[in-house]
Tab-separated table of C-alpha atoms and ligand atoms in Angstrom:
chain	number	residue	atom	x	y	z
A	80	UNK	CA	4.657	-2.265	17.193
A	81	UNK	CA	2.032	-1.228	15.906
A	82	UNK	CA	0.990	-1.713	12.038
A	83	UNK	CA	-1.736	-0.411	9.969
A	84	UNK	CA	-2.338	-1.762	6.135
A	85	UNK	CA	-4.073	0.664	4.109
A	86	UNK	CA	-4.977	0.627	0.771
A	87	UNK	CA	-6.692	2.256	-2.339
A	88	UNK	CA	-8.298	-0.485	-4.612
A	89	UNK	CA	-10.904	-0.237	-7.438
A	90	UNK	CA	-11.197	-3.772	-8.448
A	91	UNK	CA	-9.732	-5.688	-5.593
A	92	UNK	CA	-6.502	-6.421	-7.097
A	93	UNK	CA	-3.847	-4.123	-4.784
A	94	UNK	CA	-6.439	-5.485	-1.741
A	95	UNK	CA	-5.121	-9.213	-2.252
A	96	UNK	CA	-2.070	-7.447	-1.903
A	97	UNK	CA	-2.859	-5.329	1.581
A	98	UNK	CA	-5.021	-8.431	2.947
A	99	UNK	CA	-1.597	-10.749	2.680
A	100	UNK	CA	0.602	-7.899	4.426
A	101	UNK	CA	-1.645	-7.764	7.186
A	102	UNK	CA	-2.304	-11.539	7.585
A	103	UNK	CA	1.373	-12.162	7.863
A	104	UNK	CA	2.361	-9.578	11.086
A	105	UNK	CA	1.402	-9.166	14.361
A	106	UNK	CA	0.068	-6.108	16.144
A	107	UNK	CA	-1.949	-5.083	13.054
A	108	UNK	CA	-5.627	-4.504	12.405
A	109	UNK	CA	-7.269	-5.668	9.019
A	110	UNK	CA	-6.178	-3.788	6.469
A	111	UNK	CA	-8.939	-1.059	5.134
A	112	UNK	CA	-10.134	0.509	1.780
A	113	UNK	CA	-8.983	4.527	1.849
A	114	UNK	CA	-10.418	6.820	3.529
A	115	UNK	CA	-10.135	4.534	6.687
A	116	UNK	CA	-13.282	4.672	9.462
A	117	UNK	CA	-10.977	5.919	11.985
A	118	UNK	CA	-7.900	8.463	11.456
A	119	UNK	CA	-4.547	6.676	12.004
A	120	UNK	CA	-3.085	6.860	15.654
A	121	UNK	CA	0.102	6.084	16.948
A	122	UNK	CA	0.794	4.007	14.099
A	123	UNK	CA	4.764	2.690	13.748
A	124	UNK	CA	4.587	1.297	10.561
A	125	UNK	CA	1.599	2.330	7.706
A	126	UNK	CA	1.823	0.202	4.490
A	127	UNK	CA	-0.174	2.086	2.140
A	128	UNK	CA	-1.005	0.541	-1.378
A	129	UNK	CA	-1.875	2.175	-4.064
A	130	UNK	CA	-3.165	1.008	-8.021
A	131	UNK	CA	-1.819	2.992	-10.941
A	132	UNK	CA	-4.544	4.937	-13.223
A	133	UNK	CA	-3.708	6.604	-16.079
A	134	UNK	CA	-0.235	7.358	-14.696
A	135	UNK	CA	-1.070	7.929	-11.053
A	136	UNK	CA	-2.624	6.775	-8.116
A	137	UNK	CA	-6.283	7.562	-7.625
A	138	UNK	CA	-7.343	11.380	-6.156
A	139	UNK	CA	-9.236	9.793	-3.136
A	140	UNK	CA	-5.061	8.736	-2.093
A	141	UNK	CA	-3.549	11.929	-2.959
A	142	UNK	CA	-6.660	13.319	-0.377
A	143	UNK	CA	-5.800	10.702	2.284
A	144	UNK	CA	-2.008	11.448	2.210
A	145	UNK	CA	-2.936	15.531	1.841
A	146	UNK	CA	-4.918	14.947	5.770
A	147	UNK	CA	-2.894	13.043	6.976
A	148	UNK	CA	-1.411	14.446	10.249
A	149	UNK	CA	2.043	13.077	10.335
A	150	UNK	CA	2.455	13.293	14.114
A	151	UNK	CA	0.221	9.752	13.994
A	152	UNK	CA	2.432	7.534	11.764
A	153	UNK	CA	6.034	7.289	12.122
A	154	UNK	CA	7.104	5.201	9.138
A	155	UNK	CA	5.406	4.230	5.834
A	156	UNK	CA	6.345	1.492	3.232
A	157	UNK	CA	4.238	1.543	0.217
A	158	UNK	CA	3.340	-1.391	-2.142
A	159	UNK	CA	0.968	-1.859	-5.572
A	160	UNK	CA	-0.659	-2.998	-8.305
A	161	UNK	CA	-0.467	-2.066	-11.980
A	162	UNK	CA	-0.583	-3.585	-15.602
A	163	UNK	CA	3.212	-3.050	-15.891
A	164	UNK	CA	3.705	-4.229	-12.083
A	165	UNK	CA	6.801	-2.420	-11.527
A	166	UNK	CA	8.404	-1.062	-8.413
A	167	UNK	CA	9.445	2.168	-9.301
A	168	UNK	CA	5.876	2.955	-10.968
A	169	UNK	CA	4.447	6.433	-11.235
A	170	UNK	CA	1.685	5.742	-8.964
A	171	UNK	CA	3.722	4.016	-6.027
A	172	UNK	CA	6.715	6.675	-6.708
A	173	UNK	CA	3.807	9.536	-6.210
A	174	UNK	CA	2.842	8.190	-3.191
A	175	UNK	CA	6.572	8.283	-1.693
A	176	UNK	CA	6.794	11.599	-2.892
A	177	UNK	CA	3.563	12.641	-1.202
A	178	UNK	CA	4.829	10.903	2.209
A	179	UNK	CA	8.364	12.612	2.424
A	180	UNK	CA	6.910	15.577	1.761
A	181	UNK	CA	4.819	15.524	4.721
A	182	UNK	CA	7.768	14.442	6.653
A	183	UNK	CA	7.382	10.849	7.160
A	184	UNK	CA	10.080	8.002	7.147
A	185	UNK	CA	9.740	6.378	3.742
A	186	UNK	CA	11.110	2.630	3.644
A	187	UNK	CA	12.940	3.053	0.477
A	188	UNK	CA	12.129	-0.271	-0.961
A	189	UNK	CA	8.657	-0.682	-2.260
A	190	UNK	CA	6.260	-3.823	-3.350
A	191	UNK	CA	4.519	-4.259	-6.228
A	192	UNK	CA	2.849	-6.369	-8.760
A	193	UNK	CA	1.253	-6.865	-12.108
A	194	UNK	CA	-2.576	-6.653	-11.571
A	195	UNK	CA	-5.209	-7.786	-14.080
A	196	UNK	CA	-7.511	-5.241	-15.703
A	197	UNK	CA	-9.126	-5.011	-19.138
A	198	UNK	CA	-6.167	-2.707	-20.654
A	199	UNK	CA	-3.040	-5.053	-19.950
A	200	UNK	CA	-5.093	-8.516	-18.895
A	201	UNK	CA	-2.496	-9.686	-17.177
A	202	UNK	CA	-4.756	-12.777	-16.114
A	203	UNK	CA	-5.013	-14.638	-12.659
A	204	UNK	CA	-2.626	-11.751	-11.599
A	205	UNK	CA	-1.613	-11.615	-8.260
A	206	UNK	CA	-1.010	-15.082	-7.638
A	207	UNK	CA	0.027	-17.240	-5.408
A	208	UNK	CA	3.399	-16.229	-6.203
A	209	UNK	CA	2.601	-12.565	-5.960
A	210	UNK	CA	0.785	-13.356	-2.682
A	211	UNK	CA	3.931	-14.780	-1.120
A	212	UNK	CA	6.437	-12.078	-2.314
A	213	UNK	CA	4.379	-9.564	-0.499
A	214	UNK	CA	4.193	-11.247	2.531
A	215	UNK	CA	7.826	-11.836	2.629
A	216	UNK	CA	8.269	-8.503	1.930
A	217	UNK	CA	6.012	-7.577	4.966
A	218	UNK	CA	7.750	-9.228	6.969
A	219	UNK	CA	10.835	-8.085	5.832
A	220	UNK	CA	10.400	-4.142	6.613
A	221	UNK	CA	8.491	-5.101	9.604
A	222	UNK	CA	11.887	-6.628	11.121
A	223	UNK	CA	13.928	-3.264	9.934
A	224	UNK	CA	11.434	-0.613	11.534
A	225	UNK	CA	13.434	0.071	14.676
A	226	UNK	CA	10.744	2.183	17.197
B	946	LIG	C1	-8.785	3.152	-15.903
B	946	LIG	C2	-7.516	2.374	-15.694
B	946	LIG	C3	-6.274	3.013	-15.940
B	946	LIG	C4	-5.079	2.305	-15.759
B	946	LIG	N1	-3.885	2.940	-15.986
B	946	LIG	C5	-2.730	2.259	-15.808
B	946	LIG	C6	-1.459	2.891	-16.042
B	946	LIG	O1	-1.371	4.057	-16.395
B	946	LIG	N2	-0.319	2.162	-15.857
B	946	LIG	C7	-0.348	0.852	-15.446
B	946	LIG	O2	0.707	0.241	-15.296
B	946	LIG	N3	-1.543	0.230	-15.196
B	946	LIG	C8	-2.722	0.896	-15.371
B	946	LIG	N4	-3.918	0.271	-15.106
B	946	LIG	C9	-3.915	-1.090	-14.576
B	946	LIG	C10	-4.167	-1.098	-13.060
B	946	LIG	O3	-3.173	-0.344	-12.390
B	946	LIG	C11	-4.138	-2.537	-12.518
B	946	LIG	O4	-5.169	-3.292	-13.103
B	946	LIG	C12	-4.266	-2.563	-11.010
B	946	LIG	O5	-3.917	-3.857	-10.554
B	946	LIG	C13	-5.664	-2.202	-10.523
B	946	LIG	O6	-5.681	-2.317	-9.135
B	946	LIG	P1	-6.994	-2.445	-8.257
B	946	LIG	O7	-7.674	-3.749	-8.644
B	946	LIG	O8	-6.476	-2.500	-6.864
B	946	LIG	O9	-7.836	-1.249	-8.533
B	946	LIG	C14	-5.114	0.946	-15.307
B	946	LIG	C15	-6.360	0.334	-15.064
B	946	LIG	C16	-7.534	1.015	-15.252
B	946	LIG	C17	-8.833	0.325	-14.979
Protein backbone atom coordinates (compact mmCIF):
# COMPACT_ATOMS: atom_id res chain seq x y z
CA UNK A 1 0.00 0.00 0.00
CA UNK A 2 1.33 2.72 -0.68
CA UNK A 3 2.10 5.66 1.98
CA UNK A 4 3.28 9.11 1.67
CA UNK A 5 4.22 11.35 4.98
CA UNK A 6 3.95 14.89 4.33
CA UNK A 7 4.38 17.63 6.40
CA UNK A 8 4.47 21.49 7.01
CA UNK A 9 7.19 22.39 9.66
CA UNK A 10 8.85 25.75 10.56
CA UNK A 11 11.12 24.72 13.27
CA UNK A 12 11.38 21.01 12.92
CA UNK A 13 9.13 20.10 15.63
CA UNK A 14 5.85 18.43 13.60
CA UNK A 15 9.00 16.84 11.28
CA UNK A 16 10.16 14.58 14.36
CA UNK A 17 6.71 13.80 14.19
CA UNK A 18 6.37 12.88 10.15
CA UNK A 19 10.08 11.33 10.22
CA UNK A 20 8.75 8.63 13.07
CA UNK A 21 5.45 7.86 10.94
CA UNK A 22 7.40 7.10 8.06
CA UNK A 23 10.23 5.14 9.78
CA UNK A 24 7.72 2.83 11.32
CA UNK A 25 5.68 1.48 7.85
CA UNK A 26 6.49 -0.11 4.92
CA UNK A 27 5.86 0.92 1.33
CA UNK A 28 6.55 4.59 2.17
CA UNK A 29 9.06 7.13 0.92
CA UNK A 30 10.75 9.66 3.42
CA UNK A 31 8.52 11.90 4.52
CA UNK A 32 8.94 15.62 2.82
CA UNK A 33 8.63 19.36 3.83
CA UNK A 34 5.30 20.89 1.82
CA UNK A 35 5.20 21.63 -1.27
CA UNK A 36 6.65 18.08 -2.06
CA UNK A 37 9.31 17.75 -5.29
CA UNK A 38 6.96 15.54 -6.97
CA UNK A 39 2.94 15.76 -6.96
CA UNK A 40 1.41 12.81 -5.05
CA UNK A 41 0.48 9.66 -7.21
CA UNK A 42 -1.46 6.81 -6.49
CA UNK A 43 -1.01 7.35 -2.96
CA UNK A 44 -3.39 4.97 -0.46
CA UNK A 45 -2.70 6.54 2.58
CA UNK A 46 -1.22 10.52 2.89
CA UNK A 47 -0.41 11.52 6.53
CA UNK A 48 -0.18 15.12 6.34
CA UNK A 49 1.09 17.15 9.46
CA UNK A 50 0.55 20.31 10.08
CA UNK A 51 1.91 23.07 13.11
CA UNK A 52 -0.62 25.50 14.51
CA UNK A 53 0.16 29.44 13.96
CA UNK A 54 -1.77 31.90 15.32
CA UNK A 55 -4.85 29.66 15.17
CA UNK A 56 -4.20 27.83 11.93
CA UNK A 57 -2.01 25.93 9.95
CA UNK A 58 0.46 27.78 7.77
CA UNK A 59 -0.87 29.29 4.05
CA UNK A 60 1.86 27.27 2.14
CA UNK A 61 -0.71 23.96 3.58
CA UNK A 62 -3.92 25.52 2.86
CA UNK A 63 -2.05 25.97 -0.96
CA UNK A 64 -0.91 22.31 -0.98
CA UNK A 65 -4.37 20.92 0.04
CA UNK A 66 -6.14 23.80 -2.48
CA UNK A 67 -3.86 21.71 -5.66
CA UNK A 68 -4.20 18.88 -4.64
CA UNK A 69 -5.92 16.63 -7.25
CA UNK A 70 -7.82 14.17 -5.22
CA UNK A 71 -7.93 11.46 -7.89
CA UNK A 72 -4.04 10.75 -6.52
CA UNK A 73 -4.65 10.05 -2.79
CA UNK A 74 -7.32 7.93 -1.56
CA UNK A 75 -7.18 8.38 2.20
CA UNK A 76 -5.55 10.98 4.51
CA UNK A 77 -4.88 10.89 8.34
CA UNK A 78 -3.52 14.03 9.67
CA UNK A 79 -1.25 14.55 12.77
CA UNK A 80 0.59 17.84 14.61
CA UNK A 81 2.32 19.93 16.63
CA UNK A 82 1.27 22.88 18.76
CA UNK A 83 1.95 24.65 22.20
CA UNK A 84 -1.41 23.30 23.50
CA UNK A 85 -0.74 19.79 21.67
CA UNK A 86 -4.23 18.86 21.35
CA UNK A 87 -6.03 16.64 18.92
CA UNK A 88 -8.89 18.46 18.02
CA UNK A 89 -6.69 21.77 17.41
CA UNK A 90 -7.68 24.49 15.00
CA UNK A 91 -4.87 23.88 12.77
CA UNK A 92 -5.18 19.94 12.46
CA UNK A 93 -9.21 20.37 12.47
CA UNK A 94 -8.59 22.95 9.33
CA UNK A 95 -6.74 20.60 7.63
CA UNK A 96 -9.61 17.80 7.89
CA UNK A 97 -11.90 20.29 6.85
CA UNK A 98 -9.82 21.23 3.83
CA UNK A 99 -9.46 17.32 2.90
CA UNK A 100 -13.27 16.37 3.04
CA UNK A 101 -13.97 19.10 1.21
CA UNK A 102 -12.01 18.03 -1.64
CA UNK A 103 -13.51 14.68 -1.28
CA UNK A 104 -10.99 12.61 0.36
CA UNK A 105 -11.41 9.80 3.06
CA UNK A 106 -10.47 11.48 6.33
CA UNK A 107 -9.30 8.89 9.14
CA UNK A 108 -11.30 10.43 11.82
CA UNK A 109 -8.78 10.07 14.52
CA UNK A 110 -5.90 12.43 14.40
CA UNK A 111 -2.21 12.69 16.16
CA UNK A 112 -0.83 15.30 17.82
CA UNK A 113 1.54 16.76 20.26
CA UNK A 114 2.79 19.60 22.35
CA UNK A 115 5.75 21.19 20.42
CA UNK A 116 8.29 23.61 21.90
CA UNK A 117 8.42 27.20 20.69
CA UNK A 118 9.25 30.50 22.40
CA UNK A 119 5.38 31.34 23.21
CA UNK A 120 4.38 28.09 25.26
CA UNK A 121 8.20 26.52 25.81
CA UNK A 122 7.00 23.44 26.25
CA UNK A 123 10.76 22.16 26.49
CA UNK A 124 12.40 18.89 25.04
CA UNK A 125 8.86 18.53 23.45
CA UNK A 126 8.28 15.79 21.37
CA UNK A 127 9.96 13.23 23.21
CA UNK A 128 10.64 10.03 23.30
CA UNK A 129 7.29 9.48 24.51
CA UNK A 130 5.73 11.64 21.86
CA UNK A 131 7.95 9.82 19.32
CA UNK A 132 6.46 6.46 20.23
CA UNK A 133 2.73 7.51 20.40
CA UNK A 134 3.01 8.57 16.85
CA UNK A 135 4.45 5.66 15.62
CA UNK A 136 1.94 3.52 17.25
CA UNK A 137 -0.49 5.56 15.93
CA UNK A 138 1.02 5.03 12.38
CA UNK A 139 0.82 1.92 12.58
CA UNK A 140 -2.42 1.82 13.85
CA UNK A 141 -4.38 3.58 10.79
CA UNK A 142 -2.02 1.92 8.52
CA UNK A 143 -3.65 -1.59 9.61
CA UNK A 144 -7.40 0.03 9.21
CA UNK A 145 -6.88 1.53 5.57
CA UNK A 146 -8.59 -1.26 3.66
CA UNK A 147 -7.50 -0.59 -0.39
C1 LIG B 1 4.35 32.41 15.36
C2 LIG B 1 3.83 31.24 16.15
C3 LIG B 1 2.44 31.15 16.40
C4 LIG B 1 1.94 30.07 17.14
N1 LIG B 1 0.59 29.98 17.37
C5 LIG B 1 0.10 28.94 18.07
C6 LIG B 1 -1.31 28.82 18.34
O1 LIG B 1 -2.12 29.64 17.93
N2 LIG B 1 -1.75 27.75 19.06
C7 LIG B 1 -0.90 26.79 19.54
O2 LIG B 1 -1.36 25.85 20.19
N3 LIG B 1 0.44 26.86 19.29
C8 LIG B 1 0.96 27.91 18.58
N4 LIG B 1 2.31 27.97 18.32
C9 LIG B 1 3.17 26.88 18.75
C10 LIG B 1 3.52 25.94 17.58
O3 LIG B 1 2.34 25.39 17.02
C11 LIG B 1 4.41 24.79 18.06
O4 LIG B 1 5.63 25.29 18.54
C12 LIG B 1 4.67 23.79 16.96
O5 LIG B 1 5.21 22.61 17.53
C13 LIG B 1 5.60 24.32 15.87
O6 LIG B 1 5.81 23.30 14.95
P1 LIG B 1 7.01 23.26 13.91
O7 LIG B 1 8.30 23.16 14.71
O8 LIG B 1 6.76 22.01 13.14
O9 LIG B 1 6.93 24.49 13.08
C14 LIG B 1 2.83 29.05 17.61
C15 LIG B 1 4.20 29.16 17.34
C16 LIG B 1 4.71 30.22 16.63
C17 LIG B 1 6.18 30.29 16.37
Amino acid sequence: MKTWVLYYSKSGNTKKIADAIAEELEDVQKSEQIPPAYPPENVALLFLGTAEYAGKPDPKMIEFIRTLNTNRVKNAAVFGTSGAGNAEGKAIGAVKALLKEKGINVVEESFACKGKNFIFFNRNKPDANDLKAAREYARKVYGSIKV
